[in-house]
Amino acid sequence: MSDPTKKIEQTYLLARERYAELGVKTDAAVERLASIAISLHCWQGDDVGGFEGSGEELGGGLAVTGNYPGKARAVDELRSDLEKAYALIPGTHRLNLHAIYGEFSGQDVERNEIGPEHFLGWIDWAKQQQVGLDFNPTYFSHEKADDGLTLSHADVGIRKFWIDHGIACRKIGAAMGQALGNPCVTNFWIPDGYKDTPASRKAPRERLTESLDAIFSEKIDPQLNLDAVECKLFGIGSESYVVGSHEFYLGYAITRQKLLCLDAGHFHPTEVISDKISSVLNYVPELLLHVSRGVRWDSDHVVTLTDELLAIAQELVRGDYLNRVHIGLDFFDASINRVAAWIIGTRNMIKALLMALLEPTEQLKQLELAGDFTSRLALMEEQKSLPFGAVWDYYCLKSGVSIGSNWLKEVKQYEKDVLSLRSDVSAAV
Ligand code: RNT
Ligand code: ZN
């Protein structure tokens, strides 16, 4: 059997039988998987640089390490890199844009003055690529964020500036949702906090509540735009106090019925978001996930197929939460090929979902209800050596993307033909 397509199909049929013995329908799993969109974060493509052209350093305590050549310097390059990534990832996905990625035609457009007009190029591109769009206001890399405070700043003028930015971004999100026919998730993350012990933990939090309420005061059709708020434990330069802590945003999201965004790197290192999903979904309508990988801290490493990634996927499947949870990625690694980073991280997220969809979930739940924890553990462990890879290869084949690590050859070729020709000097947009 030398025809590789035939080989994958044959292997799949054997795997399908094996899973069927456990009552798992692989065809249904593959079909379900194809309907799950992952939101790829644009900022992996250029180390969270954006196109404002203001020369501002990356702020907000965010850190990207590495200087791998070939970073996208302009919108066309970023789109080309994304197209390469999407072509090597099975399924139909989304793009998550930050406000600094607008097309400002060399103009100095202040963040409180941005509008849908600066994102028309992205909207057209998204239509043509058939990807949905998500959005984020950018509350960092700006002189008005240099104090480490934005929406919770004590200065009313600075606060107003950032409130207006938030208002502008929700309108952009709604325009994206309208144009593409599916809701845009607009996620609010702010870096606000203090390096050292605050004298008042209270005042900035009260101001943040007021600022958020002002931003969200205009009702926007949830078919167009959904608001999410992202909590964090600490950041570089905000080690002692973060205004938007977990408790803060949990309370905010519940009382305002907003989406809560759980970033896998934003909690104590032994705390996992997989355990939080089924708690918070009792109280908030929907969730946004920022799937990331912290190594010792919120280091935003490329997502790998870890136990926690699998646990996140299992929670989404076991809890039947896939229609209430938006899956986004959030990592930035400049030490490896950036296109490969997207592909590795996204493929891993999809693999984890497939593994979870191939689980005999009902059987496991029955065993648990019957108190047979021995069998529950035994079956969960047996699950790990079932022929998952055969189903994954088949899914890639059906989706028209290259099998196994063949995608890497294509990325290497792209590096040779395109990325290596880019100089590191930032091109004006
Ligand atoms: C920062 C947050 C936030 C950012 C992006 C760029 O700790 O995780 O989501 O990574 O907005
Ligand atoms: Zn995040």
Short mmCIF file of C-alpha atoms and ligand atoms in Angstrom, two decimals:
data_model
loop_
_atom_site.label_atom_id
_atom_site.label_comp_id
_atom_site.label_asym_id
_atom_site.label_seq_id
_atom_site.Cartn_x
_atom_site.Cartn_y
_atom_site.Cartn_z
CA MET A 1 0.00 0.00 0.00
CA SER A 2 2.08 2.92 -1.19
CA ASP A 3 -0.65 5.48 -1.92
CA PRO A 4 -0.41 7.72 1.18
CA THR A 5 -4.06 8.77 0.98
CA LYS A 6 -5.21 5.16 0.90
CA LYS A 7 -2.95 4.33 3.80
CA ILE A 8 -4.45 7.08 5.94
CA GLU A 9 -7.97 5.99 5.04
CA GLN A 10 -7.27 2.34 5.80
CA THR A 11 -5.62 3.18 9.10
CA TYR A 12 -8.57 5.38 9.95
CA LEU A 13 -11.02 2.56 9.32
CA LEU A 14 -9.16 0.33 11.76
CA ALA A 15 -9.09 3.11 14.33
CA ARG A 16 -12.79 3.73 13.79
CA GLU A 17 -13.50 0.09 14.64
CA ARG A 18 -11.34 0.27 17.73
CA TYR A 19 -13.17 3.36 19.01
CA ALA A 20 -16.53 1.85 18.08
CA GLU A 21 -15.84 -0.98 20.53
CA LEU A 22 -16.04 1.69 23.23
CA GLY A 23 -19.15 3.21 21.73
CA VAL A 24 -17.26 6.24 20.37
CA LYS A 25 -18.24 7.42 16.90
CA THR A 26 -15.16 8.80 15.19
CA ASP A 27 -17.05 10.17 12.16
CA ALA A 28 -19.22 12.26 14.47
CA ALA A 29 -16.17 13.46 16.40
CA VAL A 30 -14.45 14.60 13.23
CA GLU A 31 -17.58 16.36 12.03
CA ARG A 32 -18.01 18.15 15.34
CA LEU A 33 -14.36 19.14 15.36
CA ALA A 34 -14.68 20.79 11.96
CA SER A 35 -17.30 23.15 13.39
CA ILE A 36 -15.06 24.52 16.17
CA ALA A 37 -13.33 27.80 15.34
CA ILE A 38 -10.15 28.82 17.11
CA SER A 39 -9.33 32.52 17.18
CA LEU A 40 -5.73 33.01 16.12
CA HIS A 41 -4.11 36.04 17.74
CA CYS A 42 -2.61 38.41 15.19
CA TRP A 43 0.06 39.52 17.65
CA GLN A 44 2.12 36.32 17.37
CA GLY A 45 3.02 37.48 13.85
CA ASP A 46 4.96 40.61 14.81
CA ASP A 47 5.77 40.38 18.53
CA VAL A 48 2.77 42.53 19.56
CA GLY A 49 4.07 45.43 17.48
CA GLY A 50 1.06 46.66 15.51
CA PHE A 51 0.94 49.29 12.79
CA GLU A 52 0.63 52.60 14.56
CA GLY A 53 4.15 53.44 13.49
CA SER A 54 4.65 55.55 16.60
CA GLY A 55 7.80 53.68 17.57
CA GLU A 56 6.39 53.00 21.06
CA GLU A 57 8.06 50.14 22.88
CA LEU A 58 5.93 47.18 23.90
CA GLY A 59 4.34 48.16 27.21
CA GLY A 60 1.92 46.87 29.78
CA GLY A 61 4.47 44.50 31.24
CA LEU A 62 4.26 42.32 28.14
CA ALA A 63 7.53 40.76 27.08
CA VAL A 64 8.45 39.03 23.86
CA THR A 65 11.86 37.42 23.78
CA GLY A 66 13.83 36.28 20.74
CA ASN A 67 14.82 37.85 17.46
CA TYR A 68 14.06 35.19 14.89
CA PRO A 69 14.25 36.81 11.46
CA GLY A 70 11.23 37.43 9.27
CA LYS A 71 8.78 39.24 11.52
CA ALA A 72 5.82 40.79 9.68
CA ARG A 73 6.47 44.54 9.30
CA ALA A 74 3.33 45.65 7.54
CA VAL A 75 -0.27 44.59 7.11
CA ASP A 76 0.30 42.73 3.84
CA GLU A 77 3.09 40.71 5.37
CA LEU A 78 1.00 39.82 8.40
CA ARG A 79 -1.88 38.74 6.16
CA SER A 80 0.41 36.67 3.99
CA ASP A 81 1.84 34.94 7.09
CA LEU A 82 -1.63 34.29 8.44
CA GLU A 83 -2.77 32.83 5.14
CA LYS A 84 0.16 30.45 5.27
CA ALA A 85 -0.77 29.43 8.82
CA TYR A 86 -4.49 28.93 8.06
CA ALA A 87 -3.60 26.81 5.04
CA LEU A 88 -1.71 24.39 7.27
CA ILE A 89 -4.27 24.16 10.07
CA PRO A 90 -7.32 21.94 9.55
CA GLY A 91 -10.73 23.60 9.91
CA THR A 92 -12.13 27.11 9.53
CA HIS A 93 -10.94 29.58 12.11
CA ARG A 94 -11.00 33.19 13.25
CA LEU A 95 -8.58 36.08 13.63
CA ASN A 96 -8.17 38.07 16.81
CA LEU A 97 -7.04 41.64 16.14
CA HIS A 98 -5.73 44.29 18.50
CA ALA A 99 -6.62 47.94 17.96
CA ILE A 100 -3.00 48.81 17.08
CA TYR A 101 -3.31 46.64 13.97
CA GLY A 102 -5.59 49.08 12.16
CA GLU A 103 -4.61 50.55 8.81
CA PHE A 104 -3.89 54.16 9.56
CA SER A 105 -2.32 55.11 6.19
CA GLY A 106 0.63 56.75 7.87
CA GLN A 107 -1.66 59.11 9.81
CA ASP A 108 -1.36 59.74 13.51
CA VAL A 109 -4.77 58.47 14.54
CA GLU A 110 -5.23 58.66 18.29
CA ARG A 111 -6.65 55.59 19.98
CA ASN A 112 -9.77 57.43 21.09
CA GLU A 113 -10.43 58.32 17.46
CA ILE A 114 -10.13 54.99 15.72
CA GLY A 115 -13.15 53.65 13.90
CA PRO A 116 -14.38 50.87 11.64
CA GLU A 117 -12.85 52.77 8.68
CA HIS A 118 -9.41 51.73 9.87
CA PHE A 119 -10.38 48.07 9.78
CA LEU A 120 -12.14 47.85 6.42
CA GLY A 121 -9.09 46.19 4.89
CA TRP A 122 -9.18 43.52 7.56
CA ILE A 123 -12.90 43.04 7.13
CA ASP A 124 -12.52 42.57 3.37
CA TRP A 125 -9.65 40.19 3.88
CA ALA A 126 -11.61 38.24 6.52
CA LYS A 127 -14.57 37.90 4.12
CA GLN A 128 -12.34 36.66 1.41
CA GLN A 129 -10.56 34.22 3.73
CA GLN A 130 -13.85 33.21 5.38
CA VAL A 131 -12.54 33.81 8.85
CA GLY A 132 -14.49 35.53 11.61
CA LEU A 133 -12.95 38.47 13.46
CA ASP A 134 -12.45 39.18 17.15
CA PHE A 135 -11.11 42.38 18.62
CA ASN A 136 -9.22 43.97 21.51
CA PRO A 137 -8.75 47.54 22.60
CA THR A 138 -5.03 48.20 23.16
CA TYR A 139 -4.35 49.60 26.62
CA PHE A 140 -0.57 49.42 26.42
CA SER A 141 2.38 50.64 24.31
CA HIS A 142 1.16 54.22 24.61
CA GLU A 143 2.37 57.29 26.47
CA LYS A 144 -0.95 57.55 28.28
CA ALA A 145 -0.36 54.06 29.68
CA ASP A 146 3.20 54.74 30.81
CA ASP A 147 2.15 55.20 34.45
CA GLY A 148 0.94 51.61 34.44
CA LEU A 149 -2.64 52.81 34.85
CA THR A 150 -5.32 53.37 32.19
CA LEU A 151 -9.02 52.90 32.97
CA SER A 152 -8.28 53.11 36.69
CA HIS A 153 -6.02 56.15 36.45
CA ALA A 154 -6.69 58.87 39.02
CA ASP A 155 -6.46 61.55 36.32
CA VAL A 156 -9.87 62.13 34.86
CA GLY A 157 -8.47 63.15 31.45
CA ILE A 158 -6.41 60.00 31.05
CA ARG A 159 -9.33 57.90 32.19
CA LYS A 160 -11.63 59.61 29.72
CA PHE A 161 -9.16 59.01 26.88
CA TRP A 162 -9.13 55.28 27.61
CA ILE A 163 -12.89 55.11 28.12
CA ASP A 164 -13.30 56.65 24.68
CA HIS A 165 -10.88 54.08 23.27
CA GLY A 166 -13.04 51.32 24.73
CA ILE A 167 -16.20 52.85 23.28
CA ALA A 168 -14.55 53.17 19.86
CA CYS A 169 -13.40 49.55 19.99
CA ARG A 170 -16.84 48.15 20.74
CA LYS A 171 -18.12 49.99 17.66
CA ILE A 172 -15.35 48.48 15.59
CA GLY A 173 -16.23 45.05 16.99
CA ALA A 174 -19.87 45.56 16.07
CA ALA A 175 -18.92 46.65 12.55
CA MET A 176 -16.86 43.50 12.16
CA GLY A 177 -19.70 41.34 13.47
CA GLN A 178 -22.17 43.05 11.16
CA ALA A 179 -20.00 42.72 8.08
CA LEU A 180 -19.11 39.09 8.70
CA GLY A 181 -22.46 37.86 9.96
CA ASN A 182 -21.19 36.50 13.26
CA PRO A 183 -20.48 38.17 16.59
CA CYS A 184 -17.08 39.66 17.26
CA VAL A 185 -15.77 39.06 20.78
CA THR A 186 -14.17 42.29 21.98
CA ASN A 187 -11.91 41.54 24.91
CA PHE A 188 -10.82 44.09 27.49
CA TRP A 189 -7.49 43.57 29.14
CA ILE A 190 -5.74 46.43 30.90
CA PRO A 191 -2.31 46.36 32.53
CA ASP A 192 -3.31 48.52 35.50
CA GLY A 193 -1.54 47.83 38.75
CA TYR A 194 1.31 48.74 41.05
CA LYS A 195 4.82 47.42 41.36
CA ASP A 196 4.77 47.94 45.08
CA THR A 197 2.30 47.80 47.92
CA PRO A 198 -0.58 50.21 47.29
CA ALA A 199 -1.92 52.57 49.90
CA SER A 200 -5.34 52.16 48.38
CA ARG A 201 -6.35 48.95 46.71
CA LYS A 202 -9.88 50.24 46.79
CA ALA A 203 -9.83 53.47 44.79
CA PRO A 204 -8.45 52.14 41.47
CA ARG A 205 -10.95 49.29 41.55
CA GLU A 206 -13.82 51.67 42.11
CA ARG A 207 -12.60 53.79 39.23
CA LEU A 208 -12.25 50.74 37.00
CA THR A 209 -15.85 49.73 37.69
CA GLU A 210 -17.01 53.21 36.75
CA SER A 211 -14.90 53.30 33.60
CA LEU A 212 -16.13 49.91 32.43
CA ASP A 213 -19.74 50.87 33.11
CA ALA A 214 -19.21 53.99 31.01
CA ILE A 215 -17.71 51.98 28.16
CA PHE A 216 -20.52 49.43 28.21
CA SER A 217 -23.34 51.90 28.73
CA GLU A 218 -24.39 51.73 25.09
CA LYS A 219 -26.27 48.54 24.37
CA ILE A 220 -24.91 46.65 21.39
CA ASP A 221 -26.69 43.74 19.77
CA PRO A 222 -24.98 40.53 20.96
CA GLN A 223 -25.35 39.19 17.42
CA LEU A 224 -22.77 41.80 16.45
CA ASN A 225 -20.48 42.22 19.42
CA LEU A 226 -19.86 40.44 22.71
CA ASP A 227 -17.84 42.09 25.49
CA ALA A 228 -15.30 40.09 27.46
CA VAL A 229 -13.16 41.11 30.44
CA GLU A 230 -9.81 39.48 31.23
CA CYS A 231 -8.40 39.12 34.73
CA LYS A 232 -4.78 38.69 35.75
CA LEU A 233 -2.83 37.80 38.87
CA PHE A 234 0.26 39.91 38.34
CA GLY A 235 2.43 41.34 35.60
CA ILE A 236 5.92 42.74 35.14
CA GLY A 237 5.75 46.06 36.95
CA SER A 238 2.47 45.16 38.64
CA GLU A 239 3.79 42.49 40.96
CA SER A 240 2.10 43.73 44.13
CA TYR A 241 -1.31 44.70 42.86
CA VAL A 242 -3.41 44.25 39.74
CA VAL A 243 -6.58 46.30 39.62
CA GLY A 244 -8.43 43.82 37.38
CA SER A 245 -7.88 40.75 39.52
CA HIS A 246 -9.83 37.54 39.18
CA GLU A 247 -12.32 38.43 41.91
CA PHE A 248 -12.79 41.87 40.40
CA TYR A 249 -13.70 40.66 36.95
CA LEU A 250 -15.62 37.62 38.12
CA GLY A 251 -17.89 39.94 40.07
CA TYR A 252 -18.02 42.40 37.21
CA ALA A 253 -18.85 39.78 34.58
CA ILE A 254 -21.54 38.17 36.73
CA THR A 255 -23.28 41.41 37.67
CA ARG A 256 -23.10 42.84 34.14
CA GLN A 257 -23.54 39.48 32.38
CA LYS A 258 -20.39 39.94 30.34
CA LEU A 259 -18.11 37.24 29.05
CA LEU A 260 -15.28 36.38 31.39
CA CYS A 261 -11.92 35.79 29.75
CA LEU A 262 -9.75 33.16 31.41
CA ASP A 263 -6.13 33.27 30.31
CA ALA A 264 -4.28 30.06 31.17
CA GLY A 265 -1.23 32.06 32.27
CA HIS A 266 -3.02 34.50 34.57
CA PHE A 267 -3.30 32.52 37.77
CA HIS A 268 -1.04 31.05 40.42
CA PRO A 269 1.21 28.47 38.75
CA THR A 270 -0.58 25.52 40.35
CA GLU A 271 -4.02 26.92 39.56
CA VAL A 272 -5.58 25.70 36.33
CA ILE A 273 -8.32 27.26 34.22
CA SER A 274 -9.70 23.81 33.33
CA ASP A 275 -11.12 23.64 36.84
CA LYS A 276 -12.68 27.09 36.62
CA ILE A 277 -14.78 26.63 33.48
CA SER A 278 -17.62 24.67 35.05
CA SER A 279 -17.69 27.00 38.06
CA VAL A 280 -17.91 30.31 36.29
CA LEU A 281 -20.30 29.08 33.61
CA ASN A 282 -22.92 28.77 36.34
CA TYR A 283 -22.92 32.53 36.55
CA VAL A 284 -21.68 34.13 33.35
CA PRO A 285 -23.38 33.61 30.00
CA GLU A 286 -20.28 32.76 27.99
CA LEU A 287 -16.55 32.52 28.33
CA LEU A 288 -13.55 33.55 26.29
CA LEU A 289 -10.43 31.48 26.73
CA HIS A 290 -6.94 32.75 26.13
CA VAL A 291 -5.20 29.45 25.72
CA SER A 292 -1.58 30.02 26.56
CA ARG A 293 1.26 28.22 28.32
CA GLY A 294 3.01 29.74 31.28
CA VAL A 295 6.41 28.36 32.14
CA ARG A 296 7.06 29.32 35.77
CA TRP A 297 5.14 32.55 35.17
CA ASP A 298 2.83 34.14 32.56
CA SER A 299 5.51 33.64 29.93
CA ASP A 300 3.13 33.09 26.99
CA HIS A 301 4.97 30.12 25.52
CA VAL A 302 3.58 28.40 22.42
CA VAL A 303 0.75 26.06 23.37
CA THR A 304 1.88 22.44 23.51
CA LEU A 305 -0.17 19.30 24.04
CA THR A 306 0.03 19.31 27.82
CA ASP A 307 -2.19 17.65 30.38
CA GLU A 308 -3.76 21.03 31.09
CA LEU A 309 -4.54 21.67 27.42
CA LEU A 310 -6.23 18.30 27.28
CA ALA A 311 -8.07 19.01 30.53
CA ILE A 312 -9.39 22.30 29.08
CA ALA A 313 -10.65 20.50 25.98
CA GLN A 314 -12.19 17.72 28.08
CA GLU A 315 -14.05 20.24 30.20
CA LEU A 316 -15.50 21.91 27.10
CA VAL A 317 -16.66 18.58 25.70
CA ARG A 318 -17.74 16.87 28.92
CA GLY A 319 -19.68 19.91 30.04
CA ASP A 320 -21.21 20.40 26.60
CA TYR A 321 -19.91 23.96 26.72
CA LEU A 322 -18.59 24.34 23.19
CA ASN A 323 -21.40 26.68 22.20
CA ARG A 324 -20.77 28.96 25.21
CA VAL A 325 -17.01 29.14 25.08
CA HIS A 326 -14.98 31.11 22.56
CA ILE A 327 -11.51 29.65 22.18
CA GLY A 328 -8.73 32.15 21.56
CA LEU A 329 -4.98 31.72 21.71
CA ASP A 330 -2.57 34.05 23.44
CA PHE A 331 1.15 33.47 23.17
CA PHE A 332 4.06 35.27 21.60
CA ASP A 333 7.37 33.68 20.83
CA ALA A 334 9.97 35.49 18.75
CA SER A 335 12.65 32.83 19.20
CA ILE A 336 11.24 30.49 16.55
CA ASN A 337 9.60 30.89 13.15
CA ARG A 338 6.49 32.90 14.00
CA VAL A 339 4.27 31.22 11.41
CA ALA A 340 5.29 27.83 12.76
CA ALA A 341 4.44 29.05 16.28
CA TRP A 342 0.86 29.76 15.19
CA ILE A 343 0.58 26.41 13.47
CA ILE A 344 2.03 24.40 16.35
CA GLY A 345 -0.13 26.09 18.96
CA THR A 346 -3.35 25.96 16.96
CA ARG A 347 -2.90 22.39 15.81
CA ASN A 348 -2.33 21.41 19.42
CA MET A 349 -5.52 23.09 20.52
CA ILE A 350 -7.42 21.22 17.81
CA LYS A 351 -5.72 17.93 18.66
CA ALA A 352 -6.72 18.32 22.30
CA LEU A 353 -10.32 18.94 21.25
CA LEU A 354 -10.27 15.85 19.05
CA MET A 355 -8.89 13.73 21.88
CA ALA A 356 -11.66 15.00 24.11
CA LEU A 357 -14.29 14.29 21.46
CA LEU A 358 -13.01 10.72 21.19
CA GLU A 359 -13.57 10.01 24.85
CA PRO A 360 -16.34 7.63 25.96
CA THR A 361 -17.70 10.45 28.07
CA GLU A 362 -21.11 8.94 28.84
CA GLN A 363 -19.56 5.70 30.00
CA LEU A 364 -17.13 7.55 32.27
CA LYS A 365 -19.95 9.58 33.78
CA GLN A 366 -21.99 6.43 34.42
CA LEU A 367 -19.07 4.77 36.18
CA GLU A 368 -18.65 7.86 38.31
CA LEU A 369 -22.31 7.91 39.26
CA ALA A 370 -22.12 4.24 40.18
CA GLY A 371 -19.16 5.01 42.41
CA ASP A 372 -16.84 2.78 40.38
CA PHE A 373 -13.81 5.03 40.52
CA THR A 374 -11.49 2.13 39.76
CA SER A 375 -13.03 1.68 36.34
CA ARG A 376 -13.19 5.43 35.78
CA LEU A 377 -9.45 5.72 36.33
CA ALA A 378 -8.66 2.56 34.35
CA LEU A 379 -10.65 3.69 31.30
CA MET A 380 -9.32 7.23 31.39
CA GLU A 381 -5.81 5.81 31.30
CA GLU A 382 -6.58 3.27 28.55
CA GLN A 383 -7.95 6.14 26.50
CA LYS A 384 -4.45 7.59 26.27
CA SER A 385 -3.13 4.74 24.12
CA LEU A 386 -6.03 4.50 21.68
CA PRO A 387 -5.21 5.25 18.00
CA PHE A 388 -5.92 8.96 18.17
CA GLY A 389 -3.20 9.76 15.61
CA ALA A 390 -5.01 7.81 12.90
CA VAL A 391 -8.13 9.94 13.38
CA TRP A 392 -6.08 13.14 13.43
CA ASP A 393 -4.32 12.26 10.16
CA TYR A 394 -7.67 11.43 8.61
CA TYR A 395 -9.07 14.78 9.77
CA CYS A 396 -6.12 16.61 8.20
CA LEU A 397 -6.58 14.64 4.99
CA LYS A 398 -10.32 15.42 4.87
CA SER A 399 -9.60 19.07 5.56
CA GLY A 400 -7.10 19.26 2.74
CA VAL A 401 -4.06 20.12 4.88
CA SER A 402 -0.78 18.27 4.80
CA ILE A 403 -0.34 15.22 6.99
CA GLY A 404 1.91 14.81 10.01
CA SER A 405 4.90 17.12 10.07
CA ASN A 406 4.72 17.79 6.31
CA TRP A 407 3.44 21.28 7.10
CA LEU A 408 6.91 22.07 8.39
CA LYS A 409 8.42 21.62 4.93
CA GLU A 410 5.98 24.18 3.61
CA VAL A 411 6.83 26.62 6.37
CA LYS A 412 10.55 26.14 5.73
CA GLN A 413 9.95 26.84 2.06
CA TYR A 414 7.96 29.95 2.96
CA GLU A 415 10.77 31.04 5.22
CA LYS A 416 13.22 30.66 2.38
CA ASP A 417 11.03 32.34 -0.25
CA VAL A 418 9.40 35.09 1.82
CA LEU A 419 10.46 35.54 5.45
CA SER A 420 14.19 35.50 4.88
CA LEU A 421 13.88 38.36 2.40
CA ARG A 422 12.49 40.68 5.05
CA SER A 423 14.90 43.03 6.72
CA ASP A 424 14.41 43.69 10.40
CA VAL A 425 13.92 47.40 9.87
CA SER A 426 10.30 48.31 10.46
CA ALA A 427 8.60 49.40 7.27
CA ALA A 428 6.21 52.33 7.46
CA VAL A 429 2.60 51.29 6.92
C1 RNT B 1 -1.79 40.11 28.91
C2 RNT B 1 -3.05 39.49 28.41
C3 RNT B 1 -3.56 39.99 27.10
C4 RNT B 1 -2.48 40.19 26.06
C5 RNT B 1 -2.97 40.54 24.68
C6 RNT B 1 -1.89 41.01 23.79
O1 RNT B 1 -1.28 39.47 30.01
O2 RNT B 1 -2.92 38.11 28.38
O3 RNT B 1 -4.55 39.16 26.64
O4 RNT B 1 -1.66 39.07 25.98
O5 RNT B 1 -4.00 41.42 24.78
ZN ZN B 2 -4.53 37.02 27.48
#
